[in-house]
Amino acid sequence: MSAKIIDGTEIARAVRQEVKQAVNERIDRGLPVPGLATVLVGDNPASAVYVRNKHKACAEVGIRSIARALPADATQAEVEAVVNELNQDNSVDGILVQLPLPRHLDEEKILAAISITKDVDGFHPVNIGRLAQKGRDPLFVPCTPAGVMVLLEAAGAQLAGANAVVLGRSNIVGMPVALLLVKANATVTICHSRTRDLAAVCRQADVLVAAIGQPEMVRQDWVKPGAVVIDVGINRVPDPTAKKGSRLVGDVAFSEVAQIAGAITPVPGGVGPMTIAMLLKNTLRARQLAEQQAIQN
Ligand code: GUN
């Protein structure tokens, strides 16, 4: 194995520690601690686990968190009413509506209802619009994409002028990662289910970000020697030799790609831990923004 392994667990721990220290300093100075509200609609078990982990991580760094849960048949008006109530609540700095929402709900409208100064997920159309525009910056960058950029920096990836290929164009990961890479002056190609000869396109990449949700799809011969490979995929596959009968794999065939890449994130322990770490960082930033706004008004 020749690739440097990018240790997301360790890098995320450092980010969480930095947030914890900033929160402790606020407490010492008698300032309010940041507050995060989550909104969970329905009973998707994976979403429930993600939300629970977010609250646990908040508690560990001293961020106050409140959980709002609505039934799977909640109406559009009911969900929007909860978001509006949280927008008005001065003790809430960040609002996170867990995705995916039940299909009968209008996700776009609900995300647009979140105050942009509390949009710690960075999914509000104004924040995404600013991310897409030259010379403009969003108030918040979506958490997983922000985590990918921190890992690239930690790996020492040279982004300016590099060929970056992003596999996947989701609103949550692929598209915002691509926009961030453009801001970092990379030449970016976004691949998706209709892309012709994916392997050949990927082989051009100095930086390859895989976010397609296909277990071990990226093989060794898709990767340019020395490339930096970031694997966002978390896929559960059957494994009769594992105690649980299954194991987690990424979108990249790790053991073979690690022989040729310059640096690579493992799964688990790569991008996964970064998402919550960046959420904590965004929540702290939301509190700081609220204070700056109070000074200006
Ligand atoms: N579902 C999967 N990832 C995310 C995320 O980063 N934020 C929210 N709100 N929902 C998600």
Tab-separated table of C-alpha atoms and ligand atoms in Angstrom:
chain	number	residue	atom	x	y	z
A	1	MET	CA	0.000	0.000	0.000
A	2	SER	CA	1.529	3.314	-1.018
A	3	ALA	CA	-1.195	5.900	-0.364
A	4	LYS	CA	-1.170	8.152	2.658
A	5	ILE	CA	-4.307	7.355	4.690
A	6	ILE	CA	-6.226	10.528	5.523
A	7	ASP	CA	-7.423	10.036	9.103
A	8	GLY	CA	-10.864	11.673	9.258
A	9	THR	CA	-11.467	10.447	12.799
A	10	GLU	CA	-8.409	12.309	14.072
A	11	ILE	CA	-9.001	15.449	11.986
A	12	ALA	CA	-12.667	15.573	13.100
A	13	ARG	CA	-11.555	15.170	16.715
A	14	ALA	CA	-9.292	18.210	16.331
A	15	VAL	CA	-12.179	20.272	14.867
A	16	ARG	CA	-14.499	19.226	17.719
A	17	GLN	CA	-11.795	20.091	20.244
A	18	GLU	CA	-11.383	23.539	18.688
A	19	VAL	CA	-15.166	24.124	18.959
A	20	LYS	CA	-15.207	22.853	22.543
A	21	GLN	CA	-12.440	25.251	23.495
A	22	ALA	CA	-14.270	28.184	21.886
A	23	VAL	CA	-17.488	27.254	23.727
A	24	ASN	CA	-15.593	26.976	27.034
A	25	GLU	CA	-14.070	30.397	26.459
A	26	ARG	CA	-17.562	31.789	25.905
A	27	ILE	CA	-18.727	30.236	29.169
A	28	ASP	CA	-15.738	31.739	31.002
A	29	ARG	CA	-16.637	35.155	29.572
A	30	GLY	CA	-20.301	34.772	30.600
A	31	LEU	CA	-21.510	34.606	26.979
A	32	PRO	CA	-24.403	32.352	25.912
A	33	VAL	CA	-23.484	28.928	24.550
A	34	PRO	CA	-24.520	28.211	20.932
A	35	GLY	CA	-27.817	26.380	20.414
A	36	LEU	CA	-28.751	23.904	17.681
A	37	ALA	CA	-32.280	22.750	16.872
A	38	THR	CA	-32.906	19.621	14.822
A	39	VAL	CA	-36.169	18.863	13.058
A	40	LEU	CA	-36.852	15.195	12.338
A	41	VAL	CA	-39.983	14.288	10.393
A	42	GLY	CA	-41.110	10.675	10.301
A	43	ASP	CA	-39.473	7.473	11.463
A	44	ASN	CA	-36.624	6.748	9.033
A	45	PRO	CA	-34.317	4.701	11.324
A	46	ALA	CA	-31.086	5.947	9.699
A	47	SER	CA	-32.204	9.579	10.084
A	48	ALA	CA	-33.068	8.947	13.745
A	49	VAL	CA	-29.530	7.608	14.349
A	50	TYR	CA	-27.940	10.578	12.548
A	51	VAL	CA	-29.983	13.068	14.570
A	52	ARG	CA	-29.215	11.294	17.845
A	53	ASN	CA	-25.484	11.406	17.026
A	54	LYS	CA	-25.725	15.136	16.303
A	55	HIS	CA	-27.240	15.785	19.742
A	56	LYS	CA	-24.600	13.627	21.413
A	57	ALA	CA	-21.815	15.528	19.632
A	58	CYS	CA	-23.359	18.874	20.677
A	59	ALA	CA	-23.403	17.763	24.324
A	60	GLU	CA	-19.738	16.738	24.126
A	61	VAL	CA	-18.615	20.228	23.099
A	62	GLY	CA	-21.056	22.145	25.309
A	63	ILE	CA	-23.474	23.222	22.555
A	64	ARG	CA	-27.091	23.244	23.736
A	65	SER	CA	-29.392	21.292	21.457
A	66	ILE	CA	-33.117	20.839	21.155
A	67	ALA	CA	-34.876	18.124	19.191
A	68	ARG	CA	-38.187	18.645	17.437
A	69	ALA	CA	-39.808	15.494	16.076
A	70	LEU	CA	-42.908	15.380	13.895
A	71	PRO	CA	-44.886	12.356	12.718
A	72	ALA	CA	-44.432	10.961	9.200
A	73	ASP	CA	-47.819	12.397	8.174
A	74	ALA	CA	-47.035	15.951	9.363
A	75	THR	CA	-48.339	18.538	6.928
A	76	GLN	CA	-46.275	21.103	5.041
A	77	ALA	CA	-47.840	23.848	7.190
A	78	GLU	CA	-46.967	22.018	10.405
A	79	VAL	CA	-43.298	21.583	9.449
A	80	GLU	CA	-43.031	25.198	8.275
A	81	ALA	CA	-44.649	26.357	11.537
A	82	VAL	CA	-41.952	24.542	13.536
A	83	VAL	CA	-39.205	26.112	11.387
A	84	ASN	CA	-40.760	29.571	11.826
A	85	GLU	CA	-40.992	29.120	15.571
A	86	LEU	CA	-37.292	28.159	15.690
A	87	ASN	CA	-36.438	31.162	13.461
A	88	GLN	CA	-38.017	33.430	16.121
A	89	ASP	CA	-36.344	31.703	19.077
A	90	ASN	CA	-33.263	33.699	20.145
A	91	SER	CA	-31.833	30.729	22.038
A	92	VAL	CA	-31.637	28.771	18.761
A	93	ASP	CA	-28.653	29.718	16.581
A	94	GLY	CA	-28.745	26.871	14.065
A	95	ILE	CA	-31.630	24.922	12.533
A	96	LEU	CA	-31.114	21.563	10.858
A	97	VAL	CA	-34.003	19.842	9.075
A	98	GLN	CA	-32.903	16.238	8.659
A	99	LEU	CA	-33.132	14.958	5.067
A	100	PRO	CA	-34.659	13.095	3.361
A	101	LEU	CA	-38.121	14.382	4.249
A	102	PRO	CA	-41.228	12.244	3.651
A	103	ARG	CA	-42.156	12.443	-0.027
A	104	HIS	CA	-45.381	14.428	0.420
A	105	LEU	CA	-43.425	17.397	1.789
A	106	ASP	CA	-41.927	20.190	-0.327
A	107	GLU	CA	-38.249	20.070	0.723
A	108	GLU	CA	-37.306	23.160	-1.275
A	109	LYS	CA	-39.931	25.304	0.481
A	110	ILE	CA	-39.024	23.993	3.927
A	111	LEU	CA	-35.300	24.659	3.446
A	112	ALA	CA	-36.091	28.129	2.101
A	113	ALA	CA	-38.135	28.857	5.247
A	114	ILE	CA	-35.032	28.543	7.456
A	115	SER	CA	-33.544	31.938	8.316
A	116	ILE	CA	-30.293	32.186	6.307
A	117	THR	CA	-28.425	33.269	9.424
A	118	LYS	CA	-29.480	29.994	11.115
A	119	ASP	CA	-28.907	27.782	8.057
A	120	VAL	CA	-26.118	25.651	9.554
A	121	ASP	CA	-26.655	23.006	6.857
A	122	GLY	CA	-26.013	25.594	4.153
A	123	PHE	CA	-28.946	24.290	2.064
A	124	HIS	CA	-30.947	27.529	1.915
A	125	PRO	CA	-31.215	28.614	-1.748
A	126	VAL	CA	-29.491	31.936	-0.984
A	127	ASN	CA	-26.531	30.173	0.626
A	128	ILE	CA	-26.264	27.662	-2.235
A	129	GLY	CA	-26.682	30.516	-4.752
A	130	ARG	CA	-23.817	32.433	-3.175
A	131	LEU	CA	-21.689	29.284	-3.218
A	132	ALA	CA	-22.320	29.071	-6.964
A	133	GLN	CA	-21.372	32.678	-7.686
A	134	LYS	CA	-17.995	34.211	-8.252
A	135	GLY	CA	-16.881	36.738	-5.641
A	136	ARG	CA	-19.715	35.809	-3.257
A	137	ASP	CA	-19.595	33.639	-0.171
A	138	PRO	CA	-22.370	31.786	1.623
A	139	LEU	CA	-22.910	32.366	5.341
A	140	PHE	CA	-22.615	28.589	5.793
A	141	VAL	CA	-21.096	25.820	3.691
A	142	PRO	CA	-22.884	22.418	3.723
A	143	CYS	CA	-21.270	20.172	6.330
A	144	THR	CA	-20.112	17.103	4.387
A	145	PRO	CA	-18.668	19.182	1.505
A	146	ALA	CA	-16.937	21.477	4.017
A	147	GLY	CA	-15.481	18.364	5.660
A	148	VAL	CA	-14.217	17.108	2.293
A	149	MET	CA	-12.353	20.385	1.788
A	150	VAL	CA	-10.745	20.155	5.241
A	151	LEU	CA	-9.565	16.615	4.443
A	152	LEU	CA	-8.128	17.748	1.091
A	153	GLU	CA	-6.223	20.490	2.852
A	154	ALA	CA	-4.964	18.049	5.494
A	155	ALA	CA	-3.759	15.767	2.685
A	156	GLY	CA	-1.794	18.668	1.213
A	157	ALA	CA	-3.745	18.511	-2.065
A	158	GLN	CA	-2.828	21.306	-4.465
A	159	LEU	CA	-6.234	22.404	-5.777
A	160	ALA	CA	-5.439	25.468	-7.892
A	161	GLY	CA	-5.156	24.293	-11.480
A	162	ALA	CA	-5.761	20.646	-10.561
A	163	ASN	CA	-8.175	18.420	-12.456
A	164	ALA	CA	-10.886	17.530	-9.944
A	165	VAL	CA	-13.540	14.954	-10.746
A	166	VAL	CA	-16.665	14.661	-8.608
A	167	LEU	CA	-18.700	11.491	-8.945
A	168	GLY	CA	-22.292	12.378	-8.090
A	169	ARG	CA	-24.393	15.544	-8.328
A	170	SER	CA	-26.562	15.386	-5.199
A	171	ASN	CA	-27.729	18.576	-3.501
A	172	ILE	CA	-26.184	17.432	-0.223
A	173	VAL	CA	-22.702	16.428	-1.406
A	174	GLY	CA	-21.778	16.229	-5.114
A	175	MET	CA	-22.930	19.647	-6.317
A	176	PRO	CA	-21.722	21.713	-3.334
A	177	VAL	CA	-18.351	19.878	-3.354
A	178	ALA	CA	-17.977	20.722	-7.038
A	179	LEU	CA	-18.788	24.392	-6.330
A	180	LEU	CA	-16.234	24.501	-3.493
A	181	LEU	CA	-13.576	22.980	-5.749
A	182	VAL	CA	-14.319	25.643	-8.377
A	183	LYS	CA	-13.893	28.328	-5.675
A	184	ALA	CA	-10.532	26.685	-4.870
A	185	ASN	CA	-9.542	27.193	-8.544
A	186	ALA	CA	-9.651	23.534	-9.585
A	187	THR	CA	-10.877	22.539	-13.053
A	188	VAL	CA	-13.951	20.536	-12.144
A	189	THR	CA	-15.805	17.750	-13.932
A	190	ILE	CA	-19.065	16.481	-12.436
A	191	CYS	CA	-19.950	12.900	-13.372
A	192	HIS	CA	-23.327	11.198	-13.008
A	193	SER	CA	-25.358	8.236	-14.218
A	194	ARG	CA	-25.335	9.471	-17.825
A	195	THR	CA	-21.597	10.183	-18.034
A	196	ARG	CA	-19.863	8.247	-20.830
A	197	ASP	CA	-16.754	6.217	-19.968
A	198	LEU	CA	-16.598	7.111	-16.302
A	199	ALA	CA	-13.311	5.265	-15.819
A	200	ALA	CA	-11.553	7.359	-18.471
A	201	VAL	CA	-12.872	10.620	-17.000
A	202	CYS	CA	-11.806	9.586	-13.475
A	203	ARG	CA	-8.309	8.659	-14.700
A	204	GLN	CA	-7.756	12.353	-15.549
A	205	ALA	CA	-8.378	13.369	-11.938
A	206	ASP	CA	-5.643	14.737	-9.687
A	207	VAL	CA	-8.390	14.930	-7.058
A	208	LEU	CA	-11.250	12.420	-7.138
A	209	VAL	CA	-14.314	12.770	-4.886
A	210	ALA	CA	-16.692	9.802	-4.952
A	211	ALA	CA	-20.247	10.459	-3.738
A	212	ILE	CA	-22.466	8.134	-5.738
A	213	GLY	CA	-23.604	5.554	-3.190
A	214	GLN	CA	-22.360	2.561	-5.215
A	215	PRO	CA	-20.292	0.120	-3.170
A	216	GLU	CA	-16.660	-0.070	-4.334
A	217	MET	CA	-17.465	1.217	-7.803
A	218	VAL	CA	-14.180	3.096	-8.255
A	219	ARG	CA	-11.514	0.528	-9.132
A	220	GLN	CA	-7.744	0.772	-9.284
A	221	ASP	CA	-7.659	1.339	-13.053
A	222	TRP	CA	-9.983	4.369	-12.663
A	223	VAL	CA	-7.353	6.244	-10.639
A	224	LYS	CA	-4.339	8.231	-11.799
A	225	PRO	CA	-1.195	7.252	-9.878
A	226	GLY	CA	-0.651	9.724	-7.034
A	227	ALA	CA	-4.212	11.129	-7.088
A	228	VAL	CA	-5.917	12.255	-3.885
A	229	VAL	CA	-9.088	10.176	-3.445
A	230	ILE	CA	-11.901	11.228	-1.107
A	231	ASP	CA	-14.579	8.583	-0.562
A	232	VAL	CA	-17.903	9.986	0.665
A	233	GLY	CA	-19.800	6.702	0.217
A	234	ILE	CA	-21.099	4.709	3.176
A	235	ASN	CA	-22.609	1.471	1.902
A	236	ARG	CA	-23.559	-1.607	3.932
A	237	VAL	CA	-22.748	-4.837	2.080
A	238	PRO	CA	-23.269	-8.472	3.097
A	239	ASP	CA	-20.206	-10.136	4.665
A	240	PRO	CA	-20.687	-13.633	6.070
A	241	THR	CA	-17.277	-13.407	7.818
A	242	ALA	CA	-18.336	-10.336	9.838
A	243	LYS	CA	-20.070	-10.721	13.212
A	244	LYS	CA	-23.024	-8.609	12.068
A	245	GLY	CA	-23.192	-10.426	8.712
A	246	SER	CA	-22.401	-7.135	6.955
A	247	ARG	CA	-19.780	-4.392	6.817
A	248	LEU	CA	-19.439	-0.821	5.641
A	249	VAL	CA	-17.629	0.000	2.413
A	250	GLY	CA	-17.205	3.213	0.481
A	251	ASP	CA	-17.742	4.029	-3.189
A	252	VAL	CA	-14.051	3.239	-3.741
A	253	ALA	CA	-12.458	-0.231	-3.722
A	254	PHE	CA	-10.138	0.849	-0.908
A	255	SER	CA	-7.492	-1.896	-0.788
A	256	GLU	CA	-6.740	-1.804	-4.521
A	257	VAL	CA	-7.005	1.984	-4.962
A	258	ALA	CA	-4.754	2.556	-1.908
A	259	GLN	CA	-1.956	0.839	-3.848
A	260	ILE	CA	-1.948	3.532	-6.509
A	261	ALA	CA	-3.419	6.736	-4.995
A	262	GLY	CA	-1.229	9.382	-3.360
A	263	ALA	CA	-3.678	9.779	-0.492
A	264	ILE	CA	-7.069	8.241	0.300
A	265	THR	CA	-9.793	8.388	2.959
A	266	PRO	CA	-10.874	5.102	4.540
A	267	VAL	CA	-14.488	4.049	5.171
A	268	PRO	CA	-15.330	4.168	7.999
A	269	GLY	CA	-13.079	6.824	9.540
A	270	GLY	CA	-12.718	9.196	6.595
A	271	VAL	CA	-15.385	11.704	5.561
A	272	GLY	CA	-18.069	10.315	7.935
A	273	PRO	CA	-16.813	11.886	11.183
A	274	MET	CA	-16.230	15.243	9.465
A	275	THR	CA	-19.927	15.962	8.812
A	276	ILE	CA	-20.893	16.367	12.463
A	277	ALA	CA	-17.639	18.174	13.301
A	278	MET	CA	-18.402	20.788	10.626
A	279	LEU	CA	-21.997	21.082	11.875
A	280	LEU	CA	-20.668	21.981	15.330
A	281	LYS	CA	-18.346	24.529	13.761
A	282	ASN	CA	-21.216	26.049	11.754
A	283	THR	CA	-23.378	26.245	14.887
A	284	LEU	CA	-20.664	28.147	16.737
A	285	ARG	CA	-20.367	30.454	13.727
A	286	ALA	CA	-24.152	31.020	13.738
A	287	ARG	CA	-23.952	32.244	17.364
A	288	GLN	CA	-21.057	34.553	16.459
A	289	LEU	CA	-23.041	35.904	13.474
A	290	ALA	CA	-26.076	36.519	15.704
A	291	GLU	CA	-23.893	38.625	18.009
A	292	GLN	CA	-22.381	40.581	15.100
A	293	GLN	CA	-25.899	41.293	13.816
A	294	ALA	CA	-27.009	42.452	17.264
A	295	ILE	CA	-24.092	44.935	17.304
A	296	GLN	CA	-25.000	46.261	13.838
A	297	ASN	CA	-28.701	46.737	14.695
B	1	GUN	N1	-29.051	13.786	5.358
B	1	GUN	C1	-27.864	13.276	4.962
B	1	GUN	N2	-26.870	14.184	5.158
B	1	GUN	C2	-27.461	15.274	5.683
B	1	GUN	C3	-26.951	16.538	6.092
B	1	GUN	O1	-25.759	16.863	6.013
B	1	GUN	N3	-27.880	17.404	6.590
B	1	GUN	C4	-29.204	17.097	6.678
B	1	GUN	N4	-30.029	18.010	7.157
B	1	GUN	N5	-29.699	15.949	6.285
B	1	GUN	C5	-28.831	15.035	5.805
